[in-house]
Short mmCIF file of C-alpha atoms and ligand atoms in Angstrom, two decimals:
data_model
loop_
_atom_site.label_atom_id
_atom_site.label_comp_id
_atom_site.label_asym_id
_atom_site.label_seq_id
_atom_site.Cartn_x
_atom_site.Cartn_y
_atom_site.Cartn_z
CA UNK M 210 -41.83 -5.63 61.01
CA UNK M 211 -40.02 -4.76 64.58
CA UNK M 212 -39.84 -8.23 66.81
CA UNK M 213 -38.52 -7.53 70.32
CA UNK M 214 -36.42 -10.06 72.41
CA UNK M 215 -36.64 -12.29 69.22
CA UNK M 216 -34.42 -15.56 69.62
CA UNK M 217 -31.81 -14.94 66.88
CA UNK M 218 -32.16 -18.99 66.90
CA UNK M 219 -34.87 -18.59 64.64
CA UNK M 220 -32.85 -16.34 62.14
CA UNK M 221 -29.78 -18.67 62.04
CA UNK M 222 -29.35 -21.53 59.76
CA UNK M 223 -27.30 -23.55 62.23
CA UNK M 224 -30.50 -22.40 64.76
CA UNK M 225 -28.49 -21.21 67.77
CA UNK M 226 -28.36 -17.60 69.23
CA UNK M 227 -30.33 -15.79 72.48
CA UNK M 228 -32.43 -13.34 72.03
CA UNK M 229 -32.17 -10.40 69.94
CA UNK M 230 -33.43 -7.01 72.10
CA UNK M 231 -34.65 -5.77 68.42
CA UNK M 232 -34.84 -7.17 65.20
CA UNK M 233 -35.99 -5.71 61.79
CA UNK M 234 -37.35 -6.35 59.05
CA UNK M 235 -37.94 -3.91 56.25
CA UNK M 236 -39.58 -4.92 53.39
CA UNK M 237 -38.02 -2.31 50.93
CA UNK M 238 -35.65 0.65 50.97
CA UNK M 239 -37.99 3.21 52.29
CA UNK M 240 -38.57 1.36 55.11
CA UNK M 241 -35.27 -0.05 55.45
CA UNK M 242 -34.39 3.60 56.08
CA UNK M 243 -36.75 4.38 58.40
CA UNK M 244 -35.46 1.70 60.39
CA UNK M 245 -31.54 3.76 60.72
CA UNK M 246 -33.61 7.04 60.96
CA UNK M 247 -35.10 5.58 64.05
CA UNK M 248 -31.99 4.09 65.20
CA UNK M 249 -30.69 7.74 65.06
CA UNK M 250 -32.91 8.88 66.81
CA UNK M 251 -33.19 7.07 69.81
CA UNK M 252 -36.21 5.46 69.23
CA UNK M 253 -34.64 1.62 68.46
CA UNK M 254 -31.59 0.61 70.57
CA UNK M 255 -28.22 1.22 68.91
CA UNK M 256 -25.54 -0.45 67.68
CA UNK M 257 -26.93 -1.71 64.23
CA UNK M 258 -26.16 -5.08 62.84
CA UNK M 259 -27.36 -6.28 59.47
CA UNK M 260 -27.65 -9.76 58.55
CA UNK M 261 -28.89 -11.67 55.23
CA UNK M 262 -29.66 -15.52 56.27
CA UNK M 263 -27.24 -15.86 58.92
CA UNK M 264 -26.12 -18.70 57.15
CA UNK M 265 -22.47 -17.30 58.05
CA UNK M 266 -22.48 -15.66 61.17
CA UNK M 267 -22.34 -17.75 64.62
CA UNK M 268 -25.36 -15.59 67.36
CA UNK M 269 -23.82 -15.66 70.55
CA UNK M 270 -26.09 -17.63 73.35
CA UNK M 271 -26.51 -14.83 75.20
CA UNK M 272 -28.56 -13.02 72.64
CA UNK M 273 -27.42 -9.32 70.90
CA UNK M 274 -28.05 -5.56 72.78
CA UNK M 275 -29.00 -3.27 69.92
CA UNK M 276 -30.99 -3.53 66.62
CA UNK M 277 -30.53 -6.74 64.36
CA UNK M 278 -32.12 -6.00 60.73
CA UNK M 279 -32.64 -8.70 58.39
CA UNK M 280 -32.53 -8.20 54.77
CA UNK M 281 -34.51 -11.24 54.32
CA UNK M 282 -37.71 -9.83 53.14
CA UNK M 283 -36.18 -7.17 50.42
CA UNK M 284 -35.74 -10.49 48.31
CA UNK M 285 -36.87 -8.74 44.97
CA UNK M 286 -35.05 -9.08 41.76
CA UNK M 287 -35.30 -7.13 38.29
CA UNK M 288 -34.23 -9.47 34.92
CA UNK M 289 -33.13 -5.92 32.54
CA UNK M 290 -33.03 -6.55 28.95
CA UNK M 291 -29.85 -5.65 29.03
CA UNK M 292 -28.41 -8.93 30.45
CA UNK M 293 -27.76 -7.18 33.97
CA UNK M 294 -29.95 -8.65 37.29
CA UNK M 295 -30.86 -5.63 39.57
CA UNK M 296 -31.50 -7.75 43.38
CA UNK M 297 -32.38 -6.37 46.09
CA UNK M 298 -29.96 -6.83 49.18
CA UNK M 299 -31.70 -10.03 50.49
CA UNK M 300 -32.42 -11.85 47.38
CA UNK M 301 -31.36 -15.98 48.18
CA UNK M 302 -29.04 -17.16 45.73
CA UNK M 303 -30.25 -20.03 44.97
CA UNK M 304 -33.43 -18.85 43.87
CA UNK M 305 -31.82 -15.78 41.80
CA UNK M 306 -29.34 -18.71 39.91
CA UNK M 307 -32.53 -20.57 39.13
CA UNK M 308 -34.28 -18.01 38.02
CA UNK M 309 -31.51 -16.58 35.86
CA UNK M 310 -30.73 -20.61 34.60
CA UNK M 311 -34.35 -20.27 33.33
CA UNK M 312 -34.52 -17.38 31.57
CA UNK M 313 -31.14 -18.57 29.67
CA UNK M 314 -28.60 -16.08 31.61
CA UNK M 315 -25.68 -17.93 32.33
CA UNK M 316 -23.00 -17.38 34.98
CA UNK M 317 -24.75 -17.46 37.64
CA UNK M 318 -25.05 -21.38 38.55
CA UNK M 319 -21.99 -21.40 40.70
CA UNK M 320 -24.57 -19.63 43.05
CA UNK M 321 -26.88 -22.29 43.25
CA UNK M 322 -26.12 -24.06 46.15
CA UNK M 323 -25.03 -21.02 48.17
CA UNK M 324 -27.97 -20.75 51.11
CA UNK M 325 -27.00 -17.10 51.46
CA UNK M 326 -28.17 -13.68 50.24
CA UNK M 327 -27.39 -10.93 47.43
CA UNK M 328 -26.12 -9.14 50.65
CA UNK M 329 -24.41 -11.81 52.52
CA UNK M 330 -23.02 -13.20 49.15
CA UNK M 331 -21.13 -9.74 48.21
CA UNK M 332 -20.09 -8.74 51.98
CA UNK M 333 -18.35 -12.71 51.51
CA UNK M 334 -17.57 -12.69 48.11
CA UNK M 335 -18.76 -15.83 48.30
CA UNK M 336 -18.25 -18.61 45.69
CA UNK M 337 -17.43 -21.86 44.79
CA UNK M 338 -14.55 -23.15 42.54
CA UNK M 339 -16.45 -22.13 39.42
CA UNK M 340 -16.46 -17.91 40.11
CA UNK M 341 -17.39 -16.12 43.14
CA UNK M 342 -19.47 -13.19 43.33
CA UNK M 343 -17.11 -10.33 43.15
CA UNK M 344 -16.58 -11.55 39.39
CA UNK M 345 -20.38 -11.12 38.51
CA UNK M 346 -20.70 -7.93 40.04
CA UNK M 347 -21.29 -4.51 38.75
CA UNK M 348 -22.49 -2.40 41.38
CA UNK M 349 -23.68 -2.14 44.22
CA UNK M 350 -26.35 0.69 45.88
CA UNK M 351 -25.36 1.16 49.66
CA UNK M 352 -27.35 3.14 52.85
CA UNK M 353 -25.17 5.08 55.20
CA UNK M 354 -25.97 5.27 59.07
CA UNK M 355 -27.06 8.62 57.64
CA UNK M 356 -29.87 6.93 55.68
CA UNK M 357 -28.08 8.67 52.52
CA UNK M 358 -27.99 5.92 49.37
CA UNK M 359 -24.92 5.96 46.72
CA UNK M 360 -23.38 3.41 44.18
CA UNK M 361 -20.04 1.74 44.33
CA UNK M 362 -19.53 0.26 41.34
CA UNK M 363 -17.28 -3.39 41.31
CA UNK M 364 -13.77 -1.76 40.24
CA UNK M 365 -13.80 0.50 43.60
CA UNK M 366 -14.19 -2.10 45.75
CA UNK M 367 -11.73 -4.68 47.35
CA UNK M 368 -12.44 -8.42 47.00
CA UNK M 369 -10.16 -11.85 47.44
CA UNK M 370 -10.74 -15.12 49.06
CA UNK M 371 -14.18 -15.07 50.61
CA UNK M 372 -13.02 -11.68 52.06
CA UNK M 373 -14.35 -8.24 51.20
CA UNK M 374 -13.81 -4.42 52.64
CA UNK M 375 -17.61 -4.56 53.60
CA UNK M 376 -16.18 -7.25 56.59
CA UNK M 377 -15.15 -5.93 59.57
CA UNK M 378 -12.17 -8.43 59.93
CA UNK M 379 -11.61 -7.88 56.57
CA UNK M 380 -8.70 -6.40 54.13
CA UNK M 381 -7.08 -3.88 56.72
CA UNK M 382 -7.99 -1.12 58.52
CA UNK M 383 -7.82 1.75 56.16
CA UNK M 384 -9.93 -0.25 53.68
CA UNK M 385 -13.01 -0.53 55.71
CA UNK M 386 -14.41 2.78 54.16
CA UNK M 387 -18.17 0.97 54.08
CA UNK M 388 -18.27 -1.01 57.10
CA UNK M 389 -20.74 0.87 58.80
CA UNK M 390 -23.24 0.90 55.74
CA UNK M 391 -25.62 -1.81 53.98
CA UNK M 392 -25.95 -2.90 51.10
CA UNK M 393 -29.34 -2.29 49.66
CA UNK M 394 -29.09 -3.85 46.45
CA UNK M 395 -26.87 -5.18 43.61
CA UNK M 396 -26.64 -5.23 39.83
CA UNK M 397 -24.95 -8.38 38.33
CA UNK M 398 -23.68 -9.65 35.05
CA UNK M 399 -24.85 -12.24 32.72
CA UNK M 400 -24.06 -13.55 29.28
CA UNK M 401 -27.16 -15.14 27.35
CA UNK M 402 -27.47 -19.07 27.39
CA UNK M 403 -29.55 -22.33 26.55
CA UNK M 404 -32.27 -22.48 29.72
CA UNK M 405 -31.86 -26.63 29.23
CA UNK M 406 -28.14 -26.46 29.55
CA UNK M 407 -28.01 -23.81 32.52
CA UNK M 408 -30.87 -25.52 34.44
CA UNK M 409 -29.08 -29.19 34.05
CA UNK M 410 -26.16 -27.53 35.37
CA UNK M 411 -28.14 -26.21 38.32
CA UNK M 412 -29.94 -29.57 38.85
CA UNK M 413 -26.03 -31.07 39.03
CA UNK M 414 -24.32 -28.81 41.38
CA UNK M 415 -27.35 -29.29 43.57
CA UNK M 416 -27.15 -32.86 43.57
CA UNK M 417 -23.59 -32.90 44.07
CA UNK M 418 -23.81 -31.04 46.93
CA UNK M 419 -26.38 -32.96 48.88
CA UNK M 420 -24.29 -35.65 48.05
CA UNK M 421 -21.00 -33.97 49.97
CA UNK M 422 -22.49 -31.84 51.98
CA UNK M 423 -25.02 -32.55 55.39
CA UNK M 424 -27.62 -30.63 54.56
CA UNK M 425 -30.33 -32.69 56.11
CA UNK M 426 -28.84 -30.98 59.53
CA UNK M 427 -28.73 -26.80 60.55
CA UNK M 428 -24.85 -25.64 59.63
CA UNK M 429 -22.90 -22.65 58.67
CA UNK M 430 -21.36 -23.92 55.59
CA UNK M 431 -17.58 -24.16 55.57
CA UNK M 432 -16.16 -23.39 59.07
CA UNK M 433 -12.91 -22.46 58.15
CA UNK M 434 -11.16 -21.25 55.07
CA UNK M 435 -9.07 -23.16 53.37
CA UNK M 436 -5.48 -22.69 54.03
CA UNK M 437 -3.53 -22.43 50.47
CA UNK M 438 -2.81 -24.83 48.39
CA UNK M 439 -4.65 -27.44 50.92
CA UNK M 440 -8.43 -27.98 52.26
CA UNK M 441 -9.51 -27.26 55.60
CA UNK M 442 -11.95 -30.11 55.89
CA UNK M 443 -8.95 -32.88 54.80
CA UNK M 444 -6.85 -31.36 57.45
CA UNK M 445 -9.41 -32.15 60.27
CA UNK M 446 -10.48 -34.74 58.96
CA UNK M 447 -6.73 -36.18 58.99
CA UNK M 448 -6.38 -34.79 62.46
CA UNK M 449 -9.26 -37.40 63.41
CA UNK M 450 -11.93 -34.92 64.18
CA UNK M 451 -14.59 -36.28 62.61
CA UNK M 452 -17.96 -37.42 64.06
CA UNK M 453 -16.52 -35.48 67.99
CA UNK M 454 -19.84 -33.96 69.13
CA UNK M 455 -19.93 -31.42 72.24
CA UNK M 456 -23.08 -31.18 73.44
CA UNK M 457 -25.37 -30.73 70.43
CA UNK M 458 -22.84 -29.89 67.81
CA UNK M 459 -21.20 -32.07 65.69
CA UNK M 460 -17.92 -32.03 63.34
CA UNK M 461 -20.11 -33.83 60.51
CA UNK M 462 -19.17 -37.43 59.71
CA UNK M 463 -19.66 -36.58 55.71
CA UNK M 464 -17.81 -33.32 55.21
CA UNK M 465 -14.93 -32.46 58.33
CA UNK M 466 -15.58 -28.60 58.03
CA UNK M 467 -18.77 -28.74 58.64
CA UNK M 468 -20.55 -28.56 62.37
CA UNK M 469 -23.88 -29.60 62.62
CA UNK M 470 -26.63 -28.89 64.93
CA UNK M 471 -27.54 -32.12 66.16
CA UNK M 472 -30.13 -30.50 68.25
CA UNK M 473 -29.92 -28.45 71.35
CA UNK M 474 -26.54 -27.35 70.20
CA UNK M 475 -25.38 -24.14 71.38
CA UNK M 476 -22.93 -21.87 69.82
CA UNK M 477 -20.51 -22.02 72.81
CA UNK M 478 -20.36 -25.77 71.69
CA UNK M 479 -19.51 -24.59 68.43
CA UNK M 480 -16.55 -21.81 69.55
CA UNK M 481 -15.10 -24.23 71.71
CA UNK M 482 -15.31 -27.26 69.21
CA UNK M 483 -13.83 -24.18 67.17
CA UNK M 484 -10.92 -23.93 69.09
CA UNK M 485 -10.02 -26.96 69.91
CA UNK M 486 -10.07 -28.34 66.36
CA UNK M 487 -7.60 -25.09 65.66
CA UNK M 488 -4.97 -25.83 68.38
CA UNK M 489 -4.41 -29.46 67.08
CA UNK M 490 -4.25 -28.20 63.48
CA UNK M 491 -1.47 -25.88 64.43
CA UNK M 492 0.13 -28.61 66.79
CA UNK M 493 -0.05 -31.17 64.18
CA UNK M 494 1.01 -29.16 60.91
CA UNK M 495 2.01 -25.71 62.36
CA UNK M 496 -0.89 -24.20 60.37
CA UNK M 497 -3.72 -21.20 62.18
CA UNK M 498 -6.82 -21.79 60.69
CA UNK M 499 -8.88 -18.70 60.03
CA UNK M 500 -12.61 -19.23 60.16
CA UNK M 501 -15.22 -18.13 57.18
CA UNK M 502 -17.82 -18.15 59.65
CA UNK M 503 -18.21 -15.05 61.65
CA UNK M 504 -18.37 -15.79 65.25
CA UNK M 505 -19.91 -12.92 67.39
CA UNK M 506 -18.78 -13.06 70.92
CA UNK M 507 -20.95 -12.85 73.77
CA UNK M 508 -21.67 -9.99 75.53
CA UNK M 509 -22.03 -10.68 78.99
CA UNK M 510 -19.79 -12.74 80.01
CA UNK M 511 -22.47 -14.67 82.26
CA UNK M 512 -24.04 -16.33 79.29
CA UNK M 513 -20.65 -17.94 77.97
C1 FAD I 89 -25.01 -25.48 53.65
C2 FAD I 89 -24.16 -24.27 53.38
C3 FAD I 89 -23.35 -24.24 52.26
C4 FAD I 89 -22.55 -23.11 51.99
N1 FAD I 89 -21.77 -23.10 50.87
C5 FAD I 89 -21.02 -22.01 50.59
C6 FAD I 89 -20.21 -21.97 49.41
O1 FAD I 89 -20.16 -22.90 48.61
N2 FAD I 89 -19.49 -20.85 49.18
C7 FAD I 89 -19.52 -19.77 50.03
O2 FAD I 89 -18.86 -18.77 49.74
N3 FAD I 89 -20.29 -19.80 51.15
C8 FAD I 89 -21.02 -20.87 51.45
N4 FAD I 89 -21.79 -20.89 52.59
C9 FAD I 89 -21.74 -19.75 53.53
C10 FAD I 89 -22.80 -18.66 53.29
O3 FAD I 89 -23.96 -19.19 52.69
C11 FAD I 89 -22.24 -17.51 52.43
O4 FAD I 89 -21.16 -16.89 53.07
C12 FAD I 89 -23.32 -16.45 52.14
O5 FAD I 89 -22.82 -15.55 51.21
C13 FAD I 89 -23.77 -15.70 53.38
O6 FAD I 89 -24.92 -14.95 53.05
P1 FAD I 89 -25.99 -14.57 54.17
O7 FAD I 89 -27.05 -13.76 53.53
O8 FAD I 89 -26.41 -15.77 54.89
O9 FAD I 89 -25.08 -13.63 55.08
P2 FAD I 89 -25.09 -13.54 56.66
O10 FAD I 89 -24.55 -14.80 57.23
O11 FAD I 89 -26.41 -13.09 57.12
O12 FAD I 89 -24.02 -12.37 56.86
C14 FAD I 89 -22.67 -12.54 56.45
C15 FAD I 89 -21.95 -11.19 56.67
O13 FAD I 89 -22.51 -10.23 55.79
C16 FAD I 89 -23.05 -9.11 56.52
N5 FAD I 89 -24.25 -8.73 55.78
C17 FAD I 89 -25.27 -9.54 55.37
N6 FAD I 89 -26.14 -8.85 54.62
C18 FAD I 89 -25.68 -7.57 54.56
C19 FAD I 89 -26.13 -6.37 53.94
N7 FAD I 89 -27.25 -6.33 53.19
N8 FAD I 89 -25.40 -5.23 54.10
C20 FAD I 89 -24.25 -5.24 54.83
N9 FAD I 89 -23.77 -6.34 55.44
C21 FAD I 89 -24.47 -7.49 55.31
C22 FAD I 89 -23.30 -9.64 57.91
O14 FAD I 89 -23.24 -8.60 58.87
C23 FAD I 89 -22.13 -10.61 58.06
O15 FAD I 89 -20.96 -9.89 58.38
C24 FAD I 89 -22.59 -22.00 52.88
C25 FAD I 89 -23.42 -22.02 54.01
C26 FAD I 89 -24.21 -23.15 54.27
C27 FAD I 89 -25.11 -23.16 55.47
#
């Protein structure tokens, strides 16, 4: 499916973003493909952005020139008898993690509350303190602009803190061999286990988050990483930043590095709350925060 001037607000799980001059969304390789070979040849608008959920990435409010494709719909996932899950690139986590907790294939529950995809989830090694995803991967199969497909398996690629080589602000410059590619699809690991126990444990960590968490309201997860040895949401939370709204985002009254879409929010709300919140964390205990969330900047400066 090809949308044109599609608000990006509707592909965003904190529901900001302008519109989108294309957006994409294949339904399986082949036409995944035949969305690059058009972009190569002139017939959608280049540059090329791929997303998962956007449950990480900040849309600027002025929208996005070029071609967004969402993974969203290649959400297909093989259980091999081998123990090893082949997903495609925008499987959602949590649905994989219950799916694996009922067929008994443990090590995957740590995924369960992650709103994110297969995709999303490698590109952020994302994770929780139980295992993050670079430690249940195998493989993954990639597209080049090209439209060429190859496998990198897990010991040739780079991973740490919710950081991979597949992010363009990622490990350093002469690691970002496959920034320009996609991910198509991944295998992962498993080791066989008792459906009750794994699904219980699934049913628990999804509790516990709703509990800590506000998911009731649009958010991009953790804003910032944590700094080590300390948490990110303590240290605003300290710095008395909870509950500040600017005009419809909020730093969440339950969990500090959170900002919620109250509604109406924009995302220059969210930069600037962004900012602010940063300044007074380095004033206050001489620490830079570094966001997880990716904030794309706007394009024409008129929209800011
Ligand atoms: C309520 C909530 C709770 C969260 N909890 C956690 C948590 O516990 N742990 C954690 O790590 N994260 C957490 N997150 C953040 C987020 O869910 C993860 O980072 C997730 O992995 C992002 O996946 P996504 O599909 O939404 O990626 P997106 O946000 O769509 O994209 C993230 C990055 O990956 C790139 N990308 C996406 N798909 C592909 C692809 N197929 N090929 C190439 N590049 C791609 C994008 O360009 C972007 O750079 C949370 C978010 C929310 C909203």
């Amino acid at each position: 499916m090809i949308l044109y001037e599609e608000p990006l607000s509707r592909h965003s799980s904190i529901r900001t973003g302008g519109p989108g001059q294309v957006v994409a969304l294949p339904e399986s390789t082949e036409e995944l493909i035949s969305v690059l070979e058009r972009v190569r040849e002139g017939l959608l608008p280049s540059p090329v952005r791929f997303i998962g959920n956007a449950s990480n990435i900040l849309f600027p409010d002025g929208g996005l020139l070029g071609t967004v494709v969402s993974l969203k719909k290649m959400d297909r996932f093989d259980f091999r008898p081998d123990g090893l899950i082949e997903a495609q690139a925008g499987a959602f986590l949590p649905r994989l993690a219950f799916h694996a907790a009922r067929t008994g294939r443990g090590g995957l529950g740590f995924l369960s509350g992650i709103p994110g995809t297969v995709g999303g989830g490698v590109v952020m090694n994302a994770g929780t303190t139980t295992g993050e995803m670079s430690e249940v991967l195998r493989e993954v199969r990639l597209a080049s602009p090209d439209g060429s497909t190859f496998c990198v398996s897990r010991e040739d690629l780079l991973f740490s803190y919710r950081t991979s080589e597949f992010q363009h602000e990622g490990l350093s410059e002469k690691t970002s061999r496959w920034q320009d590619c996609v991910i198509v699809s991944a295998v992962l690991e498993t080791f066989p286990s008792e459906p009750a126990r794994l699904l219980a444990e699934w049913e628990r960590l999804r509790r516990s988050r709703s509990k800590s968490q506000p998911l009731e309201s649009p958010n991009l997860g953790s804003v910032f990483r944590n700094p080590p040895g300390d948490f990110a949401g303590r240290l605003i939370e300290e710095a008395g930043w909870k509950g500040t709204v600017r005009g419809g985002i909020e730093i969440s009254r339950r969990h500090a590095n959170f900002f919620i879409n109250k509604g109406g929010g924009l995302s220059r709300d969210f930069r600037s709350l962004v900012e602010d919140v940063r300044l007074s964390i380095l004033r206050e205990s001489g620490l830079r925060l570094e966001t997880e969330v990716e904030i794309v900047p706007e394009e024409t400066p008129a929209a800011v």
